[in-house]
Amino acid sequence: MDKLAINGGEPVRDELLTYGKQSIDDDDIQAVVDVLKGDFLTTGPYVKEFENKIAEYVGAKYAVAVSNGTAGLHMACYAAGITEGDEVIVSSLTFAASSNAVLYCGGTPIFADIDPLTYNIDVKDIEKKITDKTKAIIPVDFTGQSVDMDAIKVLAEKHDLVIIEDAAHALGSEYKGEKVGSQADMVEFSFHPVKPITTAEGGIVTTNNEDYYEKMMEFRTHGITRDPDKLKVDHGPWYYEQQTLGYNYRLTDVQSALGTSQLSKLNNFIERRRGIVGMYNKALKDIEEITTPYEAEFSNSGWHIYVIKLNTEKLNVSRKEVFEALYAENIGVNVHYLPVYLHPYYEELGYEKGLCPKAEALYENIITLPLHPNMTNDDVKDVVDAMNKVLDYYRK
């Protein structure tokens, strides 16, 4: 048996393979340079072009680009009218942004547990947690796999709720043969460097609802409008009015040009991600110490991340030791995510352990393996070899 790198042995790789990474080529760089040489750096034509192309790609009528994905969720919560006294049912196994956006608007996040197969929000648990105060649902497409949107829509229509889909992981993913991005009332995407495409930082919200669209357009620009039809008075062509309290959540032309260039390669990125997942699944599916990801029939994921579950009852160590051993082999693993309400800030708000037992149990045993379009087949082999090396050592 090979000696683990963490115990002084030779690592599988000489250099760290990160769990996620942007894929930037000369076309992307040139797109940014062209903007830098032009007349507009921000609030120019490239923003609108990027919005139009995203809307067209996902099959939505409107898109509003913003400075980051969290800003997009905040904007969507504002457009939905979430305010003090409102409850919003949110995913528990995710990044804090979706529930934070509810707090920004004065609402109360109500955390729902996960489906033990997909790790997405459990629709049955959503239904249990709906009250007279519930205003909206924010489901997350965890790892890129679409939530069961039709089932969520049934609940939303029954109780007159707004659906804000957190699709930060899911640009390019499909639900029942259609691109994610047009099924919910509003759908948020993220363009952080590890996401399907990047604008360095950035986000966008798509919608088919004109009222939501207009509210979001004002919200991202201080609550200001120049629309002559909306002005209370009109002093001339220079005139604008702040009519609500908005934020400066604008995306720049520089970022939008990068995003437009990236979008032209998205389908290739997704194809490569799916190819890597296929190799992982084939190589890892028969290892008893881990469970590979499950994908529902209605979903065709773009695979933002690849999350395995350790069957720790078959190991003589916990997830922590496996994680550290893999990292010592230069495999840049990660963990997604600590259930949001277990963060100290949320504990101070009164949320307690035991709220979503399935999410809590899963968290203790999950590891995210490297997955990004830059990975070669040799990189994939290194990950698999390191997994086998570590699990062989820690197997009961």
Coordinates of C-alpha atoms in Angstrom, one line a residue:
M1 CA 0.0 0.0 0.0
D2 CA 1.4 3.4 -1.0
K3 CA 2.2 5.7 1.9
L4 CA -0.1 8.7 2.1
A5 CA 1.4 12.1 1.4
I6 CA 0.0 13.4 4.7
N7 CA 2.2 10.7 6.4
G8 CA 5.3 11.7 4.4
G9 CA 4.7 9.7 1.3
E10 CA 4.9 10.9 -2.3
P11 CA 1.7 12.9 -3.4
V12 CA -0.2 11.8 -6.4
R13 CA 0.3 15.2 -8.0
D14 CA 3.2 17.7 -8.0
E15 CA 0.9 20.7 -8.1
L16 CA -2.5 21.5 -6.5
L17 CA -5.6 20.8 -8.7
T18 CA -8.2 23.4 -7.6
Y19 CA -11.8 22.3 -7.2
G20 CA -13.0 25.1 -9.6
K21 CA -11.3 27.6 -11.9
Q22 CA -12.3 30.0 -14.6
S23 CA -11.5 29.2 -18.3
I24 CA -10.3 32.4 -20.0
D25 CA -9.0 32.4 -23.6
D26 CA -7.6 35.1 -26.0
D27 CA -11.1 35.9 -27.3
D28 CA -12.2 36.8 -23.8
I29 CA -9.2 39.0 -23.2
Q30 CA -9.7 40.7 -26.6
A31 CA -13.4 41.4 -25.7
V32 CA -12.3 43.2 -22.5
V33 CA -9.5 45.1 -24.3
D34 CA -12.0 46.3 -26.9
V35 CA -14.2 47.8 -24.2
L36 CA -11.2 49.4 -22.5
K37 CA -10.3 51.1 -25.8
G38 CA -13.9 52.3 -26.3
D39 CA -16.1 55.1 -25.0
F40 CA -17.9 53.3 -22.2
L41 CA -16.6 51.3 -19.3
T42 CA -19.9 51.0 -17.4
T43 CA -23.6 51.5 -18.1
G44 CA -23.0 51.2 -21.8
P45 CA -24.2 49.0 -24.7
Y46 CA -22.4 45.9 -23.6
V47 CA -24.5 45.5 -20.5
K48 CA -27.7 45.4 -22.6
E49 CA -26.2 43.1 -25.1
F50 CA -25.2 40.7 -22.4
E51 CA -28.7 40.8 -20.8
N52 CA -30.3 40.1 -24.1
K53 CA -28.1 37.2 -24.9
I54 CA -28.6 35.6 -21.5
A55 CA -32.4 36.1 -21.7
E56 CA -32.4 34.5 -25.2
Y57 CA -30.2 31.6 -24.1
V58 CA -32.5 30.6 -21.2
G59 CA -35.8 31.5 -22.9
A60 CA -36.8 34.4 -20.7
K61 CA -38.3 37.7 -21.8
Y62 CA -36.1 39.9 -19.6
A63 CA -32.8 39.9 -17.8
V64 CA -31.2 42.4 -15.4
A65 CA -27.5 42.2 -14.9
V66 CA -26.0 43.1 -11.5
S67 CA -22.7 43.3 -9.7
N68 CA -22.9 39.8 -8.2
G69 CA -25.3 36.9 -7.6
T70 CA -26.1 38.0 -4.1
A71 CA -27.2 41.4 -5.3
G72 CA -29.4 39.6 -7.8
L73 CA -31.1 37.7 -5.0
H74 CA -31.6 40.8 -3.0
M75 CA -33.0 42.6 -6.0
A76 CA -35.4 39.7 -6.7
C77 CA -36.6 39.7 -3.0
Y78 CA -37.3 43.4 -3.3
A79 CA -39.2 43.0 -6.5
A80 CA -41.3 40.2 -4.9
G81 CA -42.3 42.7 -2.2
I82 CA -40.6 40.8 0.7
T83 CA -40.6 43.0 3.8
E84 CA -40.8 42.9 7.6
G85 CA -43.1 40.2 8.9
D86 CA -42.9 38.0 5.7
E87 CA -41.5 34.5 5.8
V88 CA -39.6 33.0 2.9
I89 CA -38.9 29.3 2.7
V90 CA -35.3 28.7 1.7
S91 CA -32.9 25.8 1.0
S92 CA -30.8 24.8 4.0
L93 CA -27.8 23.1 2.2
T94 CA -26.5 26.1 0.3
F95 CA -24.4 29.3 0.4
A96 CA -25.7 32.0 2.8
A97 CA -26.6 34.4 0.0
S98 CA -30.2 33.2 -0.6
S99 CA -31.3 33.5 3.0
N100 CA -29.2 36.7 3.6
A101 CA -31.2 38.3 0.8
V102 CA -34.4 37.7 2.7
L103 CA -32.9 39.3 5.8
Y104 CA -31.8 42.3 3.7
C105 CA -35.4 43.0 3.0
G106 CA -36.5 42.5 6.6
G107 CA -38.0 39.1 6.0
T108 CA -37.5 35.8 8.0
P109 CA -35.8 32.8 6.3
I110 CA -37.6 29.5 7.0
F111 CA -35.2 26.6 6.3
A112 CA -36.5 23.5 4.6
D113 CA -34.7 20.1 4.7
I114 CA -33.2 18.3 1.7
D115 CA -34.2 15.4 -0.5
P116 CA -31.8 12.6 0.5
L117 CA -31.2 11.6 -3.1
T118 CA -30.8 14.9 -5.0
Y119 CA -29.7 17.0 -2.0
N120 CA -32.1 19.7 -3.4
I121 CA -34.8 21.2 -1.3
D122 CA -37.5 18.7 -0.2
V123 CA -40.8 19.8 -1.6
K124 CA -42.7 17.9 1.1
D125 CA -40.8 19.9 3.7
I126 CA -41.6 23.1 1.9
E127 CA -45.3 22.3 2.2
K128 CA -45.0 21.6 5.9
K129 CA -43.5 25.0 6.6
I130 CA -45.9 27.2 4.7
T131 CA -47.8 29.5 7.0
D132 CA -50.1 32.6 6.6
K133 CA -46.9 34.7 6.7
T134 CA -45.1 32.9 3.8
K135 CA -44.5 35.2 0.9
A136 CA -42.0 33.3 -1.3
I137 CA -39.9 30.2 -1.9
I138 CA -36.2 30.3 -2.8
P139 CA -35.2 26.9 -4.0
V140 CA -31.5 26.3 -5.0
D141 CA -30.4 24.1 -7.9
F142 CA -27.7 22.4 -5.8
T143 CA -24.6 21.4 -7.9
G144 CA -26.5 22.5 -11.1
Q145 CA -29.3 19.9 -10.8
S146 CA -32.6 21.5 -11.2
V147 CA -35.2 21.4 -8.4
D148 CA -38.5 19.8 -9.1
M149 CA -40.0 23.1 -10.3
D150 CA -43.4 21.7 -11.4
A151 CA -44.0 20.4 -7.9
I152 CA -42.9 23.7 -6.3
K153 CA -45.2 25.6 -8.7
V154 CA -48.2 23.6 -7.4
L155 CA -47.5 24.8 -3.9
A156 CA -46.8 28.3 -5.0
E157 CA -50.1 28.6 -6.9
K158 CA -52.0 27.0 -4.1
H159 CA -50.7 29.5 -1.5
D160 CA -50.1 32.5 -3.8
L161 CA -46.3 32.5 -3.4
V162 CA -43.5 34.0 -5.5
I163 CA -40.8 31.6 -6.6
I164 CA -37.2 33.0 -6.8
E165 CA -35.0 30.3 -8.2
D166 CA -31.4 30.4 -7.0
A167 CA -29.8 29.0 -10.1
A168 CA -26.3 30.2 -9.2
H169 CA -25.0 26.7 -10.1
A170 CA -27.3 26.1 -13.0
L171 CA -26.7 28.2 -16.1
G172 CA -26.8 25.7 -19.0
S173 CA -28.6 23.1 -16.9
E174 CA -32.0 21.8 -18.1
Y175 CA -35.3 21.0 -16.5
K176 CA -37.6 18.7 -18.5
G177 CA -35.7 19.5 -21.7
E178 CA -35.8 23.3 -21.2
K179 CA -33.0 25.5 -20.1
V180 CA -33.2 26.6 -16.5
G181 CA -34.1 30.3 -16.3
S182 CA -37.7 30.7 -17.4
Q183 CA -39.7 28.4 -15.2
A184 CA -39.8 30.4 -11.9
D185 CA -41.1 34.0 -11.4
M186 CA -37.5 35.2 -11.1
V187 CA -34.2 33.2 -11.6
E188 CA -30.8 34.3 -10.4
F189 CA -27.5 33.2 -11.9
S190 CA -24.0 33.9 -10.7
F191 CA -20.9 34.6 -12.7
H192 CA -18.2 34.1 -10.0
P193 CA -15.0 32.6 -11.5
V194 CA -15.9 29.0 -10.5
K195 CA -19.4 29.2 -12.0
P196 CA -20.3 27.9 -15.5
I197 CA -19.2 31.2 -17.1
T198 CA -17.6 34.2 -15.4
T199 CA -17.6 38.0 -15.5
A200 CA -15.0 38.0 -12.6
E201 CA -17.8 39.0 -10.3
G202 CA -21.4 39.4 -11.4
G203 CA -24.9 38.1 -11.6
I204 CA -28.2 38.3 -13.5
V205 CA -31.9 37.8 -12.8
T206 CA -34.2 36.6 -15.6
T207 CA -38.0 36.9 -15.6
N208 CA -41.0 36.8 -17.8
N209 CA -42.8 39.3 -15.6
E210 CA -42.6 42.9 -16.8
D211 CA -43.5 44.4 -13.4
Y212 CA -40.7 42.5 -11.7
Y213 CA -38.3 43.6 -14.5
E214 CA -39.1 47.3 -14.1
K215 CA -38.7 47.1 -10.3
M216 CA -35.4 45.4 -10.6
M217 CA -34.1 47.8 -13.2
E218 CA -34.7 50.7 -10.8
F219 CA -33.5 48.8 -7.8
R220 CA -30.0 48.2 -9.2
T221 CA -29.5 51.9 -10.0
H222 CA -30.3 53.7 -6.7
G223 CA -34.1 53.5 -7.3
I224 CA -33.6 56.1 -10.1
T225 CA -35.6 56.4 -13.3
R226 CA -35.2 58.5 -16.4
D227 CA -38.3 57.1 -18.1
P228 CA -40.5 60.2 -19.1
D229 CA -43.6 58.1 -18.5
K230 CA -42.7 57.6 -14.9
L231 CA -41.4 61.0 -13.9
K232 CA -43.4 63.0 -11.4
V233 CA -42.3 66.2 -13.1
D234 CA -40.1 66.8 -16.2
H235 CA -37.5 69.6 -16.1
G236 CA -35.8 68.5 -19.4
P237 CA -33.8 65.8 -21.1
W238 CA -31.2 65.8 -18.3
Y239 CA -33.7 65.1 -15.6
Y240 CA -34.0 62.0 -13.5
E241 CA -35.7 61.1 -10.2
Q242 CA -35.0 58.8 -7.3
Q243 CA -38.4 57.3 -6.6
T244 CA -37.5 54.3 -4.3
L245 CA -34.5 53.4 -2.1
G246 CA -32.4 51.3 -4.4
Y247 CA -28.7 50.3 -4.5
N248 CA -25.7 50.7 -6.8
Y249 CA -25.7 47.1 -8.1
R250 CA -24.7 47.8 -11.7
L251 CA -22.5 45.5 -13.8
T252 CA -19.8 47.2 -15.9
D253 CA -19.4 47.1 -19.7
V254 CA -16.0 45.5 -19.1
Q255 CA -17.6 42.6 -17.2
S256 CA -20.5 42.3 -19.6
A257 CA -18.1 42.0 -22.6
L258 CA -16.3 39.2 -20.8
G259 CA -19.6 37.5 -20.0
T260 CA -20.8 37.8 -23.6
S261 CA -17.6 36.2 -24.9
Q262 CA -17.8 33.5 -22.2
L263 CA -21.5 32.7 -23.1
S264 CA -20.5 31.8 -26.6
K265 CA -18.4 29.0 -25.1
L266 CA -20.9 27.9 -22.4
N267 CA -22.2 24.8 -24.3
N268 CA -18.6 23.6 -24.8
F269 CA -17.9 24.2 -21.1
I270 CA -21.0 22.2 -20.1
E271 CA -20.1 19.4 -22.5
R272 CA -16.7 19.1 -20.9
R273 CA -18.1 19.2 -17.4
R274 CA -20.6 16.4 -18.2
G275 CA -17.7 14.4 -19.7
I276 CA -15.7 14.7 -16.6
V277 CA -18.7 13.7 -14.5
G278 CA -19.1 10.6 -16.7
M279 CA -15.5 9.6 -16.0
Y280 CA -15.9 10.2 -12.3
N281 CA -19.1 8.1 -12.2
K282 CA -17.6 5.2 -14.1
A283 CA -14.5 5.1 -12.0
L284 CA -16.1 5.7 -8.5
K285 CA -19.5 4.0 -8.7
D286 CA -18.3 0.6 -7.4
I287 CA -16.3 2.0 -4.4
E288 CA -18.4 1.0 -1.4
E289 CA -17.0 3.7 0.8
I290 CA -18.5 6.5 -1.3
T291 CA -21.9 7.4 -2.9
T292 CA -21.7 9.2 -6.2
P293 CA -24.3 11.9 -7.1
Y294 CA -27.8 11.0 -8.0
E295 CA -29.6 12.9 -10.8
A296 CA -33.3 12.9 -11.2
E297 CA -34.9 12.0 -14.6
F298 CA -36.3 15.5 -15.1
S299 CA -32.9 17.2 -14.7
N300 CA -29.9 17.5 -17.1
S301 CA -27.3 19.1 -14.9
G302 CA -24.5 21.3 -16.1
W303 CA -22.5 20.1 -13.1
H304 CA -21.2 23.2 -11.4
I305 CA -19.7 20.9 -8.7
Y306 CA -19.3 17.2 -8.1
V307 CA -20.2 16.2 -4.6
I308 CA -19.6 12.7 -3.2
K309 CA -20.9 11.3 0.1
L310 CA -18.5 9.3 2.2
N311 CA -20.0 6.2 3.8
T312 CA -18.0 6.7 6.9
E313 CA -19.4 3.6 8.6
K314 CA -17.1 1.7 6.2
L315 CA -14.1 3.9 7.2
N316 CA -12.0 4.1 10.4
V317 CA -11.9 7.9 10.2
S318 CA -14.2 10.9 9.7
R319 CA -14.6 13.2 6.7
K320 CA -12.0 15.5 8.1
E321 CA -9.2 13.0 7.9
V322 CA -10.1 12.0 4.3
F323 CA -10.3 15.6 3.3
E324 CA -6.9 16.4 4.7
A325 CA -5.4 13.3 3.2
L326 CA -6.7 14.2 -0.3
Y327 CA -5.5 17.8 0.0
A328 CA -2.0 16.5 0.9
E329 CA -2.1 14.5 -2.4
N330 CA -2.6 17.9 -4.1
I331 CA -6.3 17.3 -4.8
G332 CA -8.0 20.6 -4.0
V333 CA -11.2 19.2 -2.5
N334 CA -13.8 21.4 -0.9
V335 CA -17.1 21.1 1.1
H336 CA -20.5 22.5 -0.1
Y337 CA -22.1 23.4 2.4
L338 CA -22.5 23.9 6.1
P339 CA -26.3 24.2 6.5
V340 CA -26.8 28.0 6.6
Y341 CA -28.5 28.2 10.0
L342 CA -25.5 26.6 11.7
H343 CA -23.4 29.7 11.0
P344 CA -22.8 31.7 14.2
Y345 CA -24.7 34.7 12.9
Y346 CA -27.8 32.6 12.3
E347 CA -27.4 30.9 15.7
E348 CA -27.4 34.4 17.2
L349 CA -30.8 35.0 15.4
G350 CA -32.2 32.0 17.3
Y351 CA -31.8 29.2 14.7
E352 CA -30.8 25.9 16.3
K353 CA -29.2 22.6 15.4
G354 CA -31.7 19.9 14.5
L355 CA -33.8 22.1 12.3
C356 CA -33.0 20.1 9.1
P357 CA -31.6 16.8 10.2
K358 CA -31.1 15.4 6.7
A359 CA -29.0 18.3 5.7
E360 CA -27.0 18.2 8.9
A361 CA -26.3 14.5 8.5
L362 CA -25.3 14.9 4.9
Y363 CA -23.0 17.8 5.7
E364 CA -20.9 15.6 7.9
N365 CA -20.0 13.3 5.1
I366 CA -19.8 15.2 1.8
I367 CA -16.7 16.2 -0.2
T368 CA -16.6 18.2 -3.4
L369 CA -14.1 16.9 -6.0
P370 CA -12.3 19.1 -8.6
L371 CA -14.5 19.9 -11.6
H372 CA -13.9 22.6 -14.3
P373 CA -13.5 22.7 -18.1
N374 CA -9.7 23.1 -17.9
M375 CA -9.2 19.7 -16.4
T376 CA -7.5 17.1 -18.6
N377 CA -8.2 13.4 -18.5
D378 CA -5.0 13.0 -16.6
D379 CA -6.3 15.4 -14.0
V380 CA -9.4 13.3 -13.6
K381 CA -7.2 10.2 -13.3
D382 CA -5.2 11.9 -10.6
V383 CA -8.3 12.6 -8.6
V384 CA -9.5 9.0 -8.9
D385 CA -6.1 7.6 -8.0
A386 CA -5.9 9.8 -5.0
M387 CA -9.4 8.7 -3.9
N388 CA -8.4 5.1 -4.2
K389 CA -5.1 5.6 -2.4
V390 CA -6.7 7.4 0.5
L391 CA -9.8 5.1 0.9
D392 CA -7.6 2.0 0.7
Y393 CA -5.6 3.3 3.6
Y394 CA -8.6 4.3 5.8
R395 CA -10.9 1.4 4.8
K396 CA -12.1 -0.8 7.7

